Amino acid sequence: MLARRATQRLLEIRQAFRQIPQASRSFSTALNYHLDTPDNKPDLPWEFNDANKAKVTEILSHYPSNYKQSAVIPLLDLAQQQHGGWLPVSAMNAVAKVIEVAPIRVYEVATFYSMFNRAKVGKYHLLVCGTTPCMIRGSREIEDALLKHLGVKRNEVTKDGMFSVGEMECMGCCVNAPMITVADYSSGSEGYTYNYFEDVTPKRVVEIVEMLRRGEKPPRGTQNPMRRNCGPEGGNTTLLGEPKPPPCRDLDAC
């Protein structure tokens, strides 16, 4: 009796998840399992194109022949670039075949790293840093501005397929917080770029979106005209010359 109730409850939960629209599913972290859809199921054919087959060979050349599985991350990245920014299960199966491992070994990697998207993204995938320094500096307002301007929720794709907005953990430029990343899949793997836009404001991220929509290339890096790279506004105030060597040792003797 108890087992029957548990089975029935499990079926109800699975049915509830099947009713969730694909666009609202998290790209990689919330649902670490696969549900077949018309454009994402194992029996759909998928293979690397001719240009990327050469890249696959080059990637594999970096590893001993008996350690092909070490190439799983760069091969998944290449597959994602080719497939417009996301990884269908058939692409993961193709990678498993190349490196000669069971598909589950590839699924484990694709579901662990948030940089691998298992649902469709826009041609321009905008990632807002949500870690503490950026959050303190206004990343929530940055995300709200993007979502409101594009008329989507987090992890949804705009109706024209151009944009999607997600969150990413620390991007390593805390001194230039807040910041976003733009993964550009508009030209496939050949034209793929992944650029940081730092010191952004709600107004500036909207301007960046509109520049991308017009096919322009907004300047990457800091968006604060008073800063140069990671330096302070107005220029450096310290370290203006050659640093003095430490007095405790003779550098020339090293």
C-alpha atoms as an extended CHARMM CRD file, in Angstrom:
* protein
*
       254  EXT
         1         1  MET       CA              0.0000000000        0.0000000000        0.0000000000  PROA      1               0.0000000000
         2         2  LEU       CA              2.7650000000        2.4290000000        0.9820000000  PROA      2               0.0000000000
         3         3  ALA       CA              4.8180000000        1.5320000000       -2.0850000000  PROA      3               0.0000000000
         4         4  ARG       CA              1.7830000000        2.1070000000       -4.3250000000  PROA      4               0.0000000000
         5         5  ARG       CA              1.2080000000        5.5670000000       -2.8410000000  PROA      5               0.0000000000
         6         6  ALA       CA              4.8840000000        6.4710000000       -3.2270000000  PROA      6               0.0000000000
         7         7  THR       CA              4.8290000000        5.3700000000       -6.8630000000  PROA      7               0.0000000000
         8         8  GLN       CA              1.6770000000        7.3860000000       -7.5360000000  PROA      8               0.0000000000
         9         9  ARG       CA              3.1880000000       10.4720000000       -5.8910000000  PROA      9               0.0000000000
        10        10  LEU       CA              6.3570000000       10.1200000000       -7.9870000000  PROA      10              0.0000000000
        11        11  LEU       CA              4.2690000000        9.9370000000      -11.1700000000  PROA      11              0.0000000000
        12        12  GLU       CA              2.3920000000       13.0880000000      -10.1320000000  PROA      12              0.0000000000
        13        13  ILE       CA              5.6660000000       14.9610000000       -9.5560000000  PROA      13              0.0000000000
        14        14  ARG       CA              7.0720000000       13.8620000000      -12.9150000000  PROA      14              0.0000000000
        15        15  GLN       CA              3.8670000000       14.9240000000      -14.6600000000  PROA      15              0.0000000000
        16        16  ALA       CA              4.0350000000       18.3410000000      -12.9700000000  PROA      16              0.0000000000
        17        17  PHE       CA              7.6020000000       18.8870000000      -14.2190000000  PROA      17              0.0000000000
        18        18  ARG       CA              6.6140000000       17.8350000000      -17.7490000000  PROA      18              0.0000000000
        19        19  GLN       CA              4.0950000000       20.6920000000      -17.7770000000  PROA      19              0.0000000000
        20        20  ILE       CA              6.7760000000       23.3020000000      -17.0580000000  PROA      20              0.0000000000
        21        21  PRO       CA              7.4770000000       25.3080000000      -20.2630000000  PROA      21              0.0000000000
        22        22  GLN       CA             10.9200000000       24.5730000000      -21.6700000000  PROA      22              0.0000000000
        23        23  ALA       CA             11.8430000000       28.2610000000      -21.6600000000  PROA      23              0.0000000000
        24        24  SER       CA             11.4110000000       28.5330000000      -17.9050000000  PROA      24              0.0000000000
        25        25  ARG       CA             13.7100000000       25.6360000000      -17.0690000000  PROA      25              0.0000000000
        26        26  SER       CA             17.0930000000       26.4950000000      -15.6630000000  PROA      26              0.0000000000
        27        27  PHE       CA             19.9200000000       26.1960000000      -18.1540000000  PROA      27              0.0000000000
        28        28  SER       CA             22.0420000000       23.8500000000      -16.1070000000  PROA      28              0.0000000000
        29        29  THR       CA             21.5910000000       23.8110000000      -12.3670000000  PROA      29              0.0000000000
        30        30  ALA       CA             17.9800000000       23.4380000000      -11.2480000000  PROA      30              0.0000000000
        31        31  LEU       CA             16.8800000000       20.3000000000      -13.1090000000  PROA      31              0.0000000000
        32        32  ASN       CA             19.7920000000       17.9340000000      -13.4710000000  PROA      32              0.0000000000
        33        33  TYR       CA             17.9630000000       15.3930000000      -15.5910000000  PROA      33              0.0000000000
        34        34  HSD       CA             16.6830000000       15.1680000000      -19.1440000000  PROA      34              0.0000000000
        35        35  LEU       CA             13.1260000000       15.3160000000      -20.4520000000  PROA      35              0.0000000000
        36        36  ASP       CA             12.6190000000       14.5560000000      -24.1510000000  PROA      36              0.0000000000
        37        37  THR       CA             11.2260000000       17.3810000000      -26.2920000000  PROA      37              0.0000000000
        38        38  PRO       CA             10.7730000000       17.5220000000      -30.0890000000  PROA      38              0.0000000000
        39        39  ASP       CA             14.0890000000       19.3570000000      -30.5280000000  PROA      39              0.0000000000
        40        40  ASN       CA             16.0190000000       17.6480000000      -27.7500000000  PROA      40              0.0000000000
        41        41  LYS       CA             15.9360000000       13.8650000000      -27.7230000000  PROA      41              0.0000000000
        42        42  PRO       CA             18.5680000000       11.1430000000      -28.1880000000  PROA      42              0.0000000000
        43        43  ASP       CA             17.4420000000        9.9330000000      -31.6050000000  PROA      43              0.0000000000
        44        44  LEU       CA             17.9560000000       13.2980000000      -33.3250000000  PROA      44              0.0000000000
        45        45  PRO       CA             21.1020000000       13.1780000000      -35.5000000000  PROA      45              0.0000000000
        46        46  TRP       CA             23.9820000000       15.4240000000      -34.4400000000  PROA      46              0.0000000000
        47        47  GLU       CA             27.6160000000       15.6150000000      -35.4580000000  PROA      47              0.0000000000
        48        48  PHE       CA             30.3930000000       18.1550000000      -35.6150000000  PROA      48              0.0000000000
        49        49  ASN       CA             30.5300000000       20.0430000000      -38.9090000000  PROA      49              0.0000000000
        50        50  ASP       CA             33.5680000000       19.7340000000      -41.1650000000  PROA      50              0.0000000000
        51        51  ALA       CA             35.3120000000       22.8180000000      -39.7810000000  PROA      51              0.0000000000
        52        52  ASN       CA             34.8150000000       21.6740000000      -36.2140000000  PROA      52              0.0000000000
        53        53  LYS       CA             35.9070000000       18.1030000000      -36.9450000000  PROA      53              0.0000000000
        54        54  ALA       CA             39.3540000000       19.5600000000      -37.6260000000  PROA      54              0.0000000000
        55        55  LYS       CA             39.1610000000       21.3850000000      -34.3010000000  PROA      55              0.0000000000
        56        56  VAL       CA             38.1540000000       18.1350000000      -32.5740000000  PROA      56              0.0000000000
        57        57  THR       CA             41.2770000000       16.4690000000      -33.9540000000  PROA      57              0.0000000000
        58        58  GLU       CA             43.4150000000       19.3740000000      -32.7620000000  PROA      58              0.0000000000
        59        59  ILE       CA             41.8640000000       19.2940000000      -29.2760000000  PROA      59              0.0000000000
        60        60  LEU       CA             42.4060000000       15.5440000000      -28.9490000000  PROA      60              0.0000000000
        61        61  SER       CA             46.0500000000       15.9690000000      -29.9380000000  PROA      61              0.0000000000
        62        62  HSD       CA             46.6710000000       17.7160000000      -26.6150000000  PROA      62              0.0000000000
        63        63  TYR       CA             45.9710000000       14.5280000000      -24.6530000000  PROA      63              0.0000000000
        64        64  PRO       CA             47.4660000000       11.0030000000      -24.6280000000  PROA      64              0.0000000000
        65        65  SER       CA             45.4250000000        8.5850000000      -26.7300000000  PROA      65              0.0000000000
        66        66  ASN       CA             44.3810000000        6.6520000000      -23.6370000000  PROA      66              0.0000000000
        67        67  TYR       CA             43.1190000000        9.8430000000      -21.9400000000  PROA      67              0.0000000000
        68        68  LYS       CA             40.6920000000       11.1050000000      -24.5760000000  PROA      68              0.0000000000
        69        69  GLN       CA             38.1020000000       11.6760000000      -21.8660000000  PROA      69              0.0000000000
        70        70  SER       CA             40.2050000000       14.5900000000      -20.6100000000  PROA      70              0.0000000000
        71        71  ALA       CA             38.9900000000       16.5420000000      -23.6500000000  PROA      71              0.0000000000
        72        72  VAL       CA             35.3470000000       16.4430000000      -22.5400000000  PROA      72              0.0000000000
        73        73  ILE       CA             35.1240000000       20.1040000000      -21.4660000000  PROA      73              0.0000000000
        74        74  PRO       CA             36.6530000000       21.7460000000      -24.5960000000  PROA      74              0.0000000000
        75        75  LEU       CA             34.6300000000       19.3940000000      -26.8290000000  PROA      75              0.0000000000
        76        76  LEU       CA             31.3800000000       20.2360000000      -25.0270000000  PROA      76              0.0000000000
        77        77  ASP       CA             32.2390000000       23.9190000000      -25.3700000000  PROA      77              0.0000000000
        78        78  LEU       CA             32.8340000000       23.4930000000      -29.1070000000  PROA      78              0.0000000000
        79        79  ALA       CA             29.5630000000       21.5900000000      -29.4980000000  PROA      79              0.0000000000
        80        80  GLN       CA             27.7000000000       24.3100000000      -27.6280000000  PROA      80              0.0000000000
        81        81  GLN       CA             29.1430000000       27.0070000000      -29.8710000000  PROA      81              0.0000000000
        82        82  GLN       CA             28.1480000000       25.0550000000      -32.9890000000  PROA      82              0.0000000000
        83        83  HSD       CA             24.6170000000       24.4660000000      -31.7200000000  PROA      83              0.0000000000
        84        84  GLY       CA             23.7640000000       28.0920000000      -31.0400000000  PROA      84              0.0000000000
        85        85  GLY       CA             24.6750000000       28.2390000000      -27.3790000000  PROA      85              0.0000000000
        86        86  TRP       CA             23.0940000000       25.1340000000      -25.8830000000  PROA      86              0.0000000000
        87        87  LEU       CA             23.7190000000       21.3940000000      -25.6610000000  PROA      87              0.0000000000
        88        88  PRO       CA             21.0160000000       18.9430000000      -26.7410000000  PROA      88              0.0000000000
        89        89  VAL       CA             21.3910000000       15.4140000000      -25.4470000000  PROA      89              0.0000000000
        90        90  SER       CA             22.3160000000       14.2050000000      -28.9440000000  PROA      90              0.0000000000
        91        91  ALA       CA             25.3190000000       16.5680000000      -28.9530000000  PROA      91              0.0000000000
        92        92  MET       CA             26.4340000000       15.1870000000      -25.6030000000  PROA      92              0.0000000000
        93        93  ASN       CA             26.1000000000       11.6690000000      -27.0070000000  PROA      93              0.0000000000
        94        94  ALA       CA             28.2520000000       12.6860000000      -29.9790000000  PROA      94              0.0000000000
        95        95  VAL       CA             30.9660000000       13.9490000000      -27.6200000000  PROA      95              0.0000000000
        96        96  ALA       CA             30.7880000000       10.6860000000      -25.6520000000  PROA      96              0.0000000000
        97        97  LYS       CA             31.3330000000        8.7620000000      -28.8840000000  PROA      97              0.0000000000
        98        98  VAL       CA             34.3770000000       10.8580000000      -29.8030000000  PROA      98              0.0000000000
        99        99  ILE       CA             36.1030000000       10.3680000000      -26.4470000000  PROA      99              0.0000000000
       100       100  GLU       CA             34.9280000000        6.7510000000      -26.1580000000  PROA      100             0.0000000000
       101       101  VAL       CA             33.1240000000        6.9050000000      -22.8160000000  PROA      101             0.0000000000
       102       102  ALA       CA             29.6250000000        6.0890000000      -21.6520000000  PROA      102             0.0000000000
       103       103  PRO       CA             27.2340000000        9.0210000000      -22.2620000000  PROA      103             0.0000000000
       104       104  ILE       CA             26.6040000000        9.3750000000      -18.5210000000  PROA      104             0.0000000000
       105       105  ARG       CA             30.2200000000       10.5070000000      -18.0960000000  PROA      105             0.0000000000
       106       106  VAL       CA             29.5090000000       13.4450000000      -20.3960000000  PROA      106             0.0000000000
       107       107  TYR       CA             26.1370000000       14.1940000000      -18.7850000000  PROA      107             0.0000000000
       108       108  GLU       CA             27.8740000000       14.4360000000      -15.4090000000  PROA      108             0.0000000000
       109       109  VAL       CA             30.1140000000       17.2070000000      -16.6840000000  PROA      109             0.0000000000
       110       110  ALA       CA             27.4100000000       19.0750000000      -18.6120000000  PROA      110             0.0000000000
       111       111  THR       CA             25.1100000000       19.1740000000      -15.5840000000  PROA      111             0.0000000000
       112       112  PHE       CA             27.8540000000       20.2010000000      -13.1540000000  PROA      112             0.0000000000
       113       113  TYR       CA             29.1930000000       23.3240000000      -14.8780000000  PROA      113             0.0000000000
       114       114  SER       CA             26.8070000000       26.2530000000      -15.1850000000  PROA      114             0.0000000000
       115       115  MET       CA             28.5600000000       27.4420000000      -18.3630000000  PROA      115             0.0000000000
       116       116  PHE       CA             26.9660000000       24.5600000000      -20.2660000000  PROA      116             0.0000000000
       117       117  ASN       CA             23.3920000000       25.3860000000      -21.2390000000  PROA      117             0.0000000000
       118       118  ARG       CA             20.9600000000       22.5000000000      -21.6180000000  PROA      118             0.0000000000
       119       119  ALA       CA             18.0760000000       24.6330000000      -22.8300000000  PROA      119             0.0000000000
       120       120  LYS       CA             17.9000000000       27.1230000000      -25.6870000000  PROA      120             0.0000000000
       121       121  VAL       CA             19.4880000000       30.5310000000      -25.2270000000  PROA      121             0.0000000000
       122       122  GLY       CA             19.4090000000       33.6710000000      -27.3200000000  PROA      122             0.0000000000
       123       123  LYS       CA             21.9330000000       34.5300000000      -30.0050000000  PROA      123             0.0000000000
       124       124  TYR       CA             23.2590000000       36.9390000000      -27.3860000000  PROA      124             0.0000000000
       125       125  HSD       CA             23.2520000000       35.2790000000      -23.9780000000  PROA      125             0.0000000000
       126       126  LEU       CA             23.6070000000       37.9180000000      -21.2600000000  PROA      126             0.0000000000
       127       127  LEU       CA             24.9700000000       36.7240000000      -17.9260000000  PROA      127             0.0000000000
       128       128  VAL       CA             24.7670000000       38.9610000000      -14.8640000000  PROA      128             0.0000000000
       129       129  CYS       CA             27.3010000000       38.3480000000      -12.1100000000  PROA      129             0.0000000000
       130       130  GLY       CA             25.3950000000       37.5900000000       -8.9100000000  PROA      130             0.0000000000
       131       131  THR       CA             28.2590000000       37.1310000000       -6.4500000000  PROA      131             0.0000000000
       132       132  THR       CA             28.5490000000       39.3560000000       -3.3710000000  PROA      132             0.0000000000
       133       133  PRO       CA             30.7720000000       42.2300000000       -4.6840000000  PROA      133             0.0000000000
       134       134  CYS       CA             28.5890000000       42.7110000000       -7.7660000000  PROA      134             0.0000000000
       135       135  MET       CA             25.4020000000       42.3170000000       -5.7230000000  PROA      135             0.0000000000
       136       136  ILE       CA             26.5580000000       45.0270000000       -3.3100000000  PROA      136             0.0000000000
       137       137  ARG       CA             27.3380000000       47.2470000000       -6.2940000000  PROA      137             0.0000000000
       138       138  GLY       CA             23.8790000000       46.8480000000       -7.8290000000  PROA      138             0.0000000000
       139       139  SER       CA             23.7700000000       43.6620000000       -9.9120000000  PROA      139             0.0000000000
       140       140  ARG       CA             20.1200000000       43.0730000000       -8.9910000000  PROA      140             0.0000000000
       141       141  GLU       CA             19.2150000000       46.4320000000      -10.5120000000  PROA      141             0.0000000000
       142       142  ILE       CA             21.2870000000       45.5270000000      -13.5900000000  PROA      142             0.0000000000
       143       143  GLU       CA             19.3650000000       42.2680000000      -14.0330000000  PROA      143             0.0000000000
       144       144  ASP       CA             16.0080000000       43.9630000000      -13.4310000000  PROA      144             0.0000000000
       145       145  ALA       CA             16.7930000000       46.5580000000      -16.1040000000  PROA      145             0.0000000000
       146       146  LEU       CA             17.6610000000       43.8510000000      -18.6410000000  PROA      146             0.0000000000
       147       147  LEU       CA             14.5950000000       41.7320000000      -17.8990000000  PROA      147             0.0000000000
       148       148  LYS       CA             12.2520000000       44.7120000000      -18.0290000000  PROA      148             0.0000000000
       149       149  HSD       CA             13.7480000000       46.0500000000      -21.2580000000  PROA      149             0.0000000000
       150       150  LEU       CA             13.6330000000       42.6630000000      -23.0070000000  PROA      150             0.0000000000
       151       151  GLY       CA             10.2570000000       41.6370000000      -21.5850000000  PROA      151             0.0000000000
       152       152  VAL       CA             11.4340000000       38.2380000000      -20.3390000000  PROA      152             0.0000000000
       153       153  LYS       CA             12.0630000000       36.4160000000      -17.1020000000  PROA      153             0.0000000000
       154       154  ARG       CA             15.4240000000       35.0270000000      -16.0890000000  PROA      154             0.0000000000
       155       155  ASN       CA             16.4140000000       32.0940000000      -18.3520000000  PROA      155             0.0000000000
       156       156  GLU       CA             13.7740000000       32.9320000000      -20.9590000000  PROA      156             0.0000000000
       157       157  VAL       CA             14.5220000000       33.7710000000      -24.5920000000  PROA      157             0.0000000000
       158       158  THR       CA             13.0100000000       36.7660000000      -26.3540000000  PROA      158             0.0000000000
       159       159  LYS       CA             10.4040000000       35.9840000000      -28.9970000000  PROA      159             0.0000000000
       160       160  ASP       CA             12.7770000000       36.9540000000      -31.8040000000  PROA      160             0.0000000000
       161       161  GLY       CA             15.4030000000       34.5430000000      -30.4410000000  PROA      161             0.0000000000
       162       162  MET       CA             17.9540000000       37.3310000000      -30.0710000000  PROA      162             0.0000000000
       163       163  PHE       CA             18.4740000000       37.6040000000      -26.3160000000  PROA      163             0.0000000000
       164       164  SER       CA             18.3450000000       35.6450000000      -23.0920000000  PROA      164             0.0000000000
       165       165  VAL       CA             19.3430000000       36.6360000000      -19.5780000000  PROA      165             0.0000000000
       166       166  GLY       CA             20.8850000000       34.4060000000      -16.9370000000  PROA      166             0.0000000000
       167       167  GLU       CA             22.9380000000       34.6690000000      -13.7780000000  PROA      167             0.0000000000
       168       168  MET       CA             26.5350000000       33.5970000000      -13.3210000000  PROA      168             0.0000000000
       169       169  GLU       CA             28.7480000000       33.3510000000      -10.2950000000  PROA      169             0.0000000000
       170       170  CYS       CA             32.0080000000       35.2590000000       -9.8340000000  PROA      170             0.0000000000
       171       171  MET       CA             33.5900000000       36.3700000000      -13.1120000000  PROA      171             0.0000000000
       172       172  GLY       CA             36.8310000000       37.4280000000      -11.4510000000  PROA      172             0.0000000000
       173       173  CYS       CA             36.6670000000       41.1980000000      -12.0120000000  PROA      173             0.0000000000
       174       174  CYS       CA             35.3160000000       42.2530000000       -8.6130000000  PROA      174             0.0000000000
       175       175  VAL       CA             37.2720000000       45.5220000000       -8.7100000000  PROA      175             0.0000000000
       176       176  ASN       CA             35.1120000000       46.5350000000      -11.7020000000  PROA      176             0.0000000000
       177       177  ALA       CA             31.7800000000       45.4670000000      -10.2180000000  PROA      177             0.0000000000
       178       178  PRO       CA             29.0220000000       45.2690000000      -11.2930000000  PROA      178             0.0000000000
       179       179  MET       CA             29.5450000000       43.4570000000      -14.5580000000  PROA      179             0.0000000000
       180       180  ILE       CA             27.9150000000       41.2890000000      -17.1870000000  PROA      180             0.0000000000
       181       181  THR       CA             29.1770000000       38.8400000000      -19.7800000000  PROA      181             0.0000000000
       182       182  VAL       CA             27.8420000000       38.5830000000      -23.3220000000  PROA      182             0.0000000000
       183       183  ALA       CA             28.2300000000       35.2120000000      -25.0150000000  PROA      183             0.0000000000
       184       184  ASP       CA             27.7690000000       35.8890000000      -28.7280000000  PROA      184             0.0000000000
       185       185  TYR       CA             26.4730000000       32.8250000000      -30.5980000000  PROA      185             0.0000000000
       186       186  SER       CA             25.1100000000       34.8260000000      -33.5390000000  PROA      186             0.0000000000
       187       187  SER       CA             27.8150000000       33.6060000000      -35.9420000000  PROA      187             0.0000000000
       188       188  GLY       CA             28.2710000000       30.0230000000      -34.7520000000  PROA      188             0.0000000000
       189       189  SER       CA             31.5550000000       28.6390000000      -33.5090000000  PROA      189             0.0000000000
       190       190  GLU       CA             33.5660000000       30.5630000000      -36.1200000000  PROA      190             0.0000000000
       191       191  GLY       CA             32.4840000000       33.9720000000      -34.8260000000  PROA      191             0.0000000000
       192       192  TYR       CA             31.8920000000       33.0790000000      -31.1970000000  PROA      192             0.0000000000
       193       193  THR       CA             32.9660000000       35.6710000000      -28.6170000000  PROA      193             0.0000000000
       194       194  TYR       CA             32.6720000000       35.8900000000      -24.8520000000  PROA      194             0.0000000000
       195       195  ASN       CA             33.1990000000       39.4260000000      -23.5980000000  PROA      195             0.0000000000
       196       196  TYR       CA             33.1110000000       41.1680000000      -20.2280000000  PROA      196             0.0000000000
       197       197  PHE       CA             31.3740000000       44.5120000000      -19.7550000000  PROA      197             0.0000000000
       198       198  GLU       CA             32.3740000000       46.0590000000      -16.4360000000  PROA      198             0.0000000000
       199       199  ASP       CA             31.3230000000       49.0500000000      -14.3130000000  PROA      199             0.0000000000
       200       200  VAL       CA             27.8780000000       48.8610000000      -15.9120000000  PROA      200             0.0000000000
       201       201  THR       CA             24.7320000000       50.7320000000      -14.9030000000  PROA      201             0.0000000000
       202       202  PRO       CA             21.0730000000       49.9200000000      -15.6340000000  PROA      202             0.0000000000
       203       203  LYS       CA             21.1010000000       52.5570000000      -18.3750000000  PROA      203             0.0000000000
       204       204  ARG       CA             24.3440000000       51.2770000000      -19.8960000000  PROA      204             0.0000000000
       205       205  VAL       CA             23.2810000000       47.6220000000      -20.1340000000  PROA      205             0.0000000000
       206       206  VAL       CA             20.1740000000       48.6780000000      -22.0690000000  PROA      206             0.0000000000
       207       207  GLU       CA             22.3960000000       50.6730000000      -24.4340000000  PROA      207             0.0000000000
       208       208  ILE       CA             24.6230000000       47.6010000000      -24.8960000000  PROA      208             0.0000000000
       209       209  VAL       CA             21.5800000000       45.4770000000      -25.7610000000  PROA      209             0.0000000000
       210       210  GLU       CA             20.4310000000       47.9620000000      -28.3900000000  PROA      210             0.0000000000
       211       211  MET       CA             23.9130000000       48.1600000000      -29.9130000000  PROA      211             0.0000000000
       212       212  LEU       CA             23.9570000000       44.3700000000      -30.2290000000  PROA      212             0.0000000000
       213       213  ARG       CA             20.4880000000       44.4310000000      -31.7590000000  PROA      213             0.0000000000
       214       214  ARG       CA             21.7580000000       46.8160000000      -34.4450000000  PROA      214             0.0000000000
       215       215  GLY       CA             24.6910000000       44.5180000000      -35.1780000000  PROA      215             0.0000000000
       216       216  GLU       CA             27.2330000000       46.8280000000      -33.5770000000  PROA      216             0.0000000000
       217       217  LYS       CA             30.1160000000       45.7470000000      -31.3530000000  PROA      217             0.0000000000
       218       218  PRO       CA             30.0000000000       47.6650000000      -28.0600000000  PROA      218             0.0000000000
       219       219  PRO       CA             33.4050000000       48.3390000000      -26.4720000000  PROA      219             0.0000000000
       220       220  ARG       CA             34.2100000000       45.6160000000      -23.9830000000  PROA      220             0.0000000000
       221       221  GLY       CA             35.8390000000       46.0820000000      -20.5940000000  PROA      221             0.0000000000
       222       222  THR       CA             35.0880000000       48.9520000000      -18.2510000000  PROA      222             0.0000000000
       223       223  GLN       CA             32.1710000000       51.1540000000      -19.2470000000  PROA      223             0.0000000000
       224       224  ASN       CA             33.3450000000       53.9540000000      -16.9670000000  PROA      224             0.0000000000
       225       225  PRO       CA             35.1230000000       56.5660000000      -19.1420000000  PROA      225             0.0000000000
       226       226  MET       CA             37.0450000000       57.7960000000      -16.0950000000  PROA      226             0.0000000000
       227       227  ARG       CA             38.7880000000       54.4450000000      -15.6150000000  PROA      227             0.0000000000
       228       228  ARG       CA             41.4810000000       52.6320000000      -17.5600000000  PROA      228             0.0000000000
       229       229  ASN       CA             41.1010000000       48.8820000000      -17.2580000000  PROA      229             0.0000000000
       230       230  CYS       CA             41.1160000000       48.1350000000      -13.5010000000  PROA      230             0.0000000000
       231       231  GLY       CA             42.7850000000       51.3780000000      -12.4580000000  PROA      231             0.0000000000
       232       232  PRO       CA             41.0710000000       53.9860000000      -10.2660000000  PROA      232             0.0000000000
       233       233  GLU       CA             39.2010000000       56.9730000000      -11.6340000000  PROA      233             0.0000000000
       234       234  GLY       CA             41.6280000000       59.7120000000      -12.6240000000  PROA      234             0.0000000000
       235       235  GLY       CA             44.5880000000       57.3600000000      -12.9070000000  PROA      235             0.0000000000
       236       236  ASN       CA             46.9620000000       55.6820000000      -10.4980000000  PROA      236             0.0000000000
       237       237  THR       CA             47.9410000000       57.4290000000       -7.2830000000  PROA      237             0.0000000000
       238       238  THR       CA             50.5120000000       54.8140000000       -6.2420000000  PROA      238             0.0000000000
       239       239  LEU       CA             53.0630000000       52.6140000000       -8.0260000000  PROA      239             0.0000000000
       240       240  LEU       CA             53.9630000000       55.4840000000      -10.3300000000  PROA      240             0.0000000000
       241       241  GLY       CA             57.5370000000       54.3320000000      -10.9420000000  PROA      241             0.0000000000
       242       242  GLU       CA             59.7060000000       51.2690000000      -10.8400000000  PROA      242             0.0000000000
       243       243  PRO       CA             59.2090000000       49.4390000000       -7.5450000000  PROA      243             0.0000000000
       244       244  LYS       CA             62.1730000000       49.3260000000       -5.1740000000  PROA      244             0.0000000000
       245       245  PRO       CA             63.7120000000       45.8840000000       -4.7140000000  PROA      245             0.0000000000
       246       246  PRO       CA             63.3460000000       44.2630000000       -1.3010000000  PROA      246             0.0000000000
       247       247  PRO       CA             66.3240000000       45.0620000000        0.9600000000  PROA      247             0.0000000000
       248       248  CYS       CA             66.4470000000       41.5520000000        2.3620000000  PROA      248             0.0000000000
       249       249  ARG       CA             68.1260000000       39.9210000000       -0.6360000000  PROA      249             0.0000000000
       250       250  ASP       CA             70.3830000000       40.5980000000       -3.5960000000  PROA      250             0.0000000000
       251       251  LEU       CA             68.2440000000       40.2010000000       -6.7340000000  PROA      251             0.0000000000
       252       252  ASP       CA             71.3130000000       40.2240000000       -8.9780000000  PROA      252             0.0000000000
       253       253  ALA       CA             72.6100000000       37.1210000000       -7.2390000000  PROA      253             0.0000000000
       254       254  CYS       CA             69.4690000000       35.1470000000       -8.0150000000  PROA      254             0.0000000000
